[in-house]
Amino acid sequence: MTQARRGQQVVVLGAGMVGIACALSLRQRGLEVIVIDPLGPGAATSHGNAGVLARSSLMPFNHPRLWSQLPGLLRGRSPGFRYSPLAMLGQWRWGLAFLSHAREQAFRETTTALDALIRHSGELHRRWMDAAGVAQRRRDEGWLFLYRSEAGYESGAFGRETLARFGVATATLDPHELHDLEPHLQPIFRKALWVKDASSVDSPGEIVRAYARWLVELGGQVVTSEATRLRRDSEDWSISTSDGSTLRADHVVLALGPWSRDFLQQQFSLKLPMGFERGYHRHFSPAQGATLNRPVYDTTAGYVLAPMVQGLRLTTGVELNAQQAPPRLAQLDAAERAAREALALGERTAEPDWLGSRPTLPDSRPMVGECPGQPGVWLALGHQHIGFSTGPGTGELLAQLMLGEPTTIDSSPFRPGRFLRD
Ligand SMILES: Cc1cc2nc3c(=O)[nH]c(=O)nc-3n(C[C@H](O)[C@H](O)[C@H](O)COP(=O)(O)OP(=O)(O)OC[C@H]3O[C@@H](n4cnc5c(N)ncnc54)[C@H](O)[C@@H]3O)c2cc1C
């Protein structure tokens, strides 16, 4: 492992939650840090998400019960899941590897690893939001899984058992108790699970931008440009950018979210098995004052509705597709119809519909560590559904590995060598 030292120069590629968190953790340890991103901080996937920071997110999508759900999913029976057969043919290796992790042993390893990362990140987010002056953007009211039928609630038993095993605080609510928490929801839900160990924010992009401003106050730099080429020059790296300049670095951190796969392929001919769980969002103004106190997940219809500064943000479940395929709004339109049954939504706001990709590796764990065969290049990528919440823990883990410090959480489940070889 190529150890980093105080005073050395690090260039971080990508200013999403993960890149900015890595930069902050490194700057706090005395390294000289430059972050580059053509869009600026928090403008891509880290902007469009549902803003949930929840211990319940330790459940990966590829859990052992996925096998019994698979026939229904493939037949398009679940509104929270769509896929493009053509794109999946092109990504069949990733698809098979993803499914091969839907078994007990892998599930135990992943849930244990994600639980540690989520808990550590939650503590850091709390401290960082205070330090960055955005604590008022966080709500500590938990979030709600809503069930339209008893059968739906029963089908969530495995998930609830898993959360209980990890000591995640939850409460099952009847319709009256749900009404007390969220009085504006229509009475169409028979049960709800209140995940109390959860927070949410009213603008994920603003949190990233506040962290980026804090980074600059600490002496870091953020540059609006795109990395086009990485080259090893004897002991260090040179990074060519789209504005024609070249940056020198002792270490490079790649935190490119869903763009990581193509970048690794282009620069090093490395094949990263990354799938793209695409998701959409759309905003609504509240109608007749009907709003929410916390994000809600309608488990039957597969969408999340979350109160944001822009209005109520509707986010969809998963569309497995190529990252760059054109948007297909049918899933978002269906989610809107279902959400209107649950809450009196007003007009769509002027914010455009948004599409992003959750970058997912076959074992649903991110990759954090040095890139095999590329000394001084470090990876922080593959955060699937939870990169907004787990950015800070990732940044801290990466910085500890780079500086050879003891790590707060076990780093081995996240090692890049799981899927990348020299
Ligand atoms: C619909 C939806 C809902 C979600 N809800 C949640 C949630 O509630 N909670 C949660 O924790 N997570 C959620 N997620 C997941 C979360 O948003 C992602 O895991 C997370 O944002 C990934 O962060 P990142 O920094 O890795 O990637 P990004 O935020 O995508 O950042 C990568 C950056 O790399 C930049 N880049 C690309 N190419 C280059 C280049 N050549 N040079 C320099 N920069 C480059 C891009 O411009 C981008 O800004 C959701 C995702 C979706 C799609």
Short mmCIF file of N, CA, C and O in Angstrom, two decimals, residues 77-82 146-148 188-189 297-304 314-318 331-332 334-342:
data_model
loop_
_atom_site.label_atom_id
_atom_site.label_comp_id
_atom_site.label_asym_id
_atom_site.label_seq_id
_atom_site.Cartn_x
_atom_site.Cartn_y
_atom_site.Cartn_z
N ARG A 77 -44.19 -7.06 -12.15
CA ARG A 77 -45.31 -6.96 -11.20
C ARG A 77 -45.06 -5.95 -10.07
O ARG A 77 -45.94 -5.67 -9.29
N SER A 78 -43.81 -5.49 -9.96
CA SER A 78 -43.51 -4.59 -8.85
C SER A 78 -43.27 -3.18 -9.38
O SER A 78 -42.33 -2.94 -10.14
N PRO A 79 -44.12 -2.21 -8.98
CA PRO A 79 -43.96 -0.86 -9.51
C PRO A 79 -42.62 -0.24 -9.13
O PRO A 79 -42.14 0.67 -9.80
N GLY A 80 -41.99 -0.74 -8.06
CA GLY A 80 -40.71 -0.19 -7.63
C GLY A 80 -39.53 -0.74 -8.42
O GLY A 80 -38.38 -0.38 -8.13
N PHE A 81 -39.78 -1.61 -9.39
CA PHE A 81 -38.68 -2.21 -10.13
C PHE A 81 -39.01 -2.32 -11.61
O PHE A 81 -40.04 -2.88 -11.99
N ARG A 82 -38.15 -1.75 -12.43
CA ARG A 82 -38.26 -1.89 -13.89
C ARG A 82 -36.89 -2.28 -14.41
O ARG A 82 -35.89 -2.00 -13.75
N LEU A 146 -44.69 2.31 4.59
CA LEU A 146 -46.16 2.25 4.60
C LEU A 146 -46.64 0.99 3.90
O LEU A 146 -46.11 0.63 2.85
N TYR A 147 -47.66 0.35 4.46
CA TYR A 147 -48.21 -0.90 3.89
C TYR A 147 -49.69 -0.72 3.62
O TYR A 147 -50.45 -0.36 4.53
N ARG A 148 -50.08 -1.01 2.37
CA ARG A 148 -51.50 -0.84 2.02
C ARG A 148 -52.33 -2.05 2.42
O ARG A 148 -53.55 -2.00 2.37
N ILE A 188 -55.30 5.09 3.59
CA ILE A 188 -55.27 3.90 2.73
C ILE A 188 -54.23 2.89 3.24
O ILE A 188 -54.06 1.85 2.64
N PHE A 189 -53.55 3.22 4.33
CA PHE A 189 -52.49 2.32 4.80
C PHE A 189 -52.96 1.56 6.04
O PHE A 189 -53.44 2.16 7.00
N TYR A 297 -42.02 5.80 2.67
CA TYR A 297 -41.77 4.84 1.58
C TYR A 297 -43.04 4.01 1.43
O TYR A 297 -43.38 3.23 2.35
N ASP A 298 -43.73 4.18 0.34
CA ASP A 298 -44.93 3.40 0.06
C ASP A 298 -44.45 2.07 -0.52
O ASP A 298 -44.10 1.97 -1.69
N THR A 299 -44.46 1.02 0.31
CA THR A 299 -43.85 -0.25 -0.08
C THR A 299 -44.63 -0.92 -1.22
O THR A 299 -44.05 -1.67 -2.00
N THR A 300 -45.93 -0.65 -1.30
CA THR A 300 -46.73 -1.27 -2.37
C THR A 300 -46.43 -0.62 -3.71
O THR A 300 -46.28 -1.30 -4.72
N ALA A 301 -46.32 0.69 -3.71
CA ALA A 301 -46.16 1.41 -4.98
C ALA A 301 -44.69 1.72 -5.28
O ALA A 301 -44.38 2.20 -6.37
N GLY A 302 -43.81 1.49 -4.32
CA GLY A 302 -42.37 1.55 -4.58
C GLY A 302 -41.78 2.94 -4.79
O GLY A 302 -40.81 3.09 -5.51
N TYR A 303 -42.38 3.95 -4.18
CA TYR A 303 -41.78 5.29 -4.28
C TYR A 303 -41.51 5.82 -2.87
O TYR A 303 -42.05 5.31 -1.89
N VAL A 304 -40.67 6.86 -2.82
CA VAL A 304 -40.46 7.59 -1.57
C VAL A 304 -40.91 9.02 -1.80
O VAL A 304 -40.67 9.61 -2.86
N LEU A 314 -40.76 13.42 -4.96
CA LEU A 314 -41.15 12.03 -5.23
C LEU A 314 -39.96 11.34 -5.89
O LEU A 314 -39.49 11.80 -6.94
N THR A 315 -39.44 10.28 -5.28
CA THR A 315 -38.35 9.53 -5.93
C THR A 315 -38.84 8.11 -6.22
O THR A 315 -39.61 7.54 -5.45
N THR A 316 -38.37 7.58 -7.34
CA THR A 316 -38.83 6.25 -7.74
C THR A 316 -37.90 5.17 -7.21
O THR A 316 -36.79 5.44 -6.75
N GLY A 317 -38.36 3.92 -7.36
CA GLY A 317 -37.52 2.76 -7.04
C GLY A 317 -36.47 2.57 -8.13
O GLY A 317 -35.91 3.54 -8.64
N VAL A 318 -36.26 1.32 -8.51
CA VAL A 318 -35.12 0.97 -9.35
C VAL A 318 -35.53 0.76 -10.81
O VAL A 318 -36.54 0.10 -11.09
N GLN A 331 -42.26 5.02 -15.15
CA GLN A 331 -42.19 4.63 -13.74
C GLN A 331 -42.48 5.84 -12.84
O GLN A 331 -43.17 5.74 -11.82
N LEU A 332 -41.95 7.01 -13.25
CA LEU A 332 -42.17 8.23 -12.47
C LEU A 332 -43.65 8.64 -12.55
O LEU A 332 -44.25 9.02 -11.54
N ALA A 334 -46.18 6.63 -13.02
CA ALA A 334 -46.96 5.68 -12.21
C ALA A 334 -46.79 6.00 -10.72
O ALA A 334 -47.76 5.94 -9.94
N ALA A 335 -45.57 6.37 -10.34
CA ALA A 335 -45.34 6.72 -8.92
C ALA A 335 -46.16 7.95 -8.56
O ALA A 335 -46.73 8.04 -7.47
N GLU A 336 -46.24 8.91 -9.49
CA GLU A 336 -47.03 10.11 -9.19
C GLU A 336 -48.51 9.74 -8.98
O GLU A 336 -49.14 10.21 -8.03
N ARG A 337 -49.04 8.87 -9.84
CA ARG A 337 -50.46 8.48 -9.69
C ARG A 337 -50.68 7.83 -8.32
O ARG A 337 -51.62 8.13 -7.61
N ALA A 338 -49.75 6.94 -7.95
CA ALA A 338 -49.89 6.24 -6.66
C ALA A 338 -49.72 7.21 -5.49
O ALA A 338 -50.44 7.12 -4.49
N ALA A 339 -48.79 8.15 -5.62
CA ALA A 339 -48.56 9.10 -4.53
C ALA A 339 -49.77 10.00 -4.33
O ALA A 339 -50.08 10.41 -3.20
N ARG A 340 -50.47 10.30 -5.43
CA ARG A 340 -51.66 11.15 -5.31
C ARG A 340 -52.79 10.44 -4.55
O ARG A 340 -53.69 11.08 -4.01
N GLU A 341 -52.75 9.09 -4.53
CA GLU A 341 -53.73 8.35 -3.71
C GLU A 341 -53.39 8.50 -2.22
O GLU A 341 -54.24 8.39 -1.36
N ALA A 342 -52.09 8.72 -1.93
CA ALA A 342 -51.64 8.73 -0.54
C ALA A 342 -51.68 10.11 0.09
O ALA A 342 -51.86 10.25 1.30
#
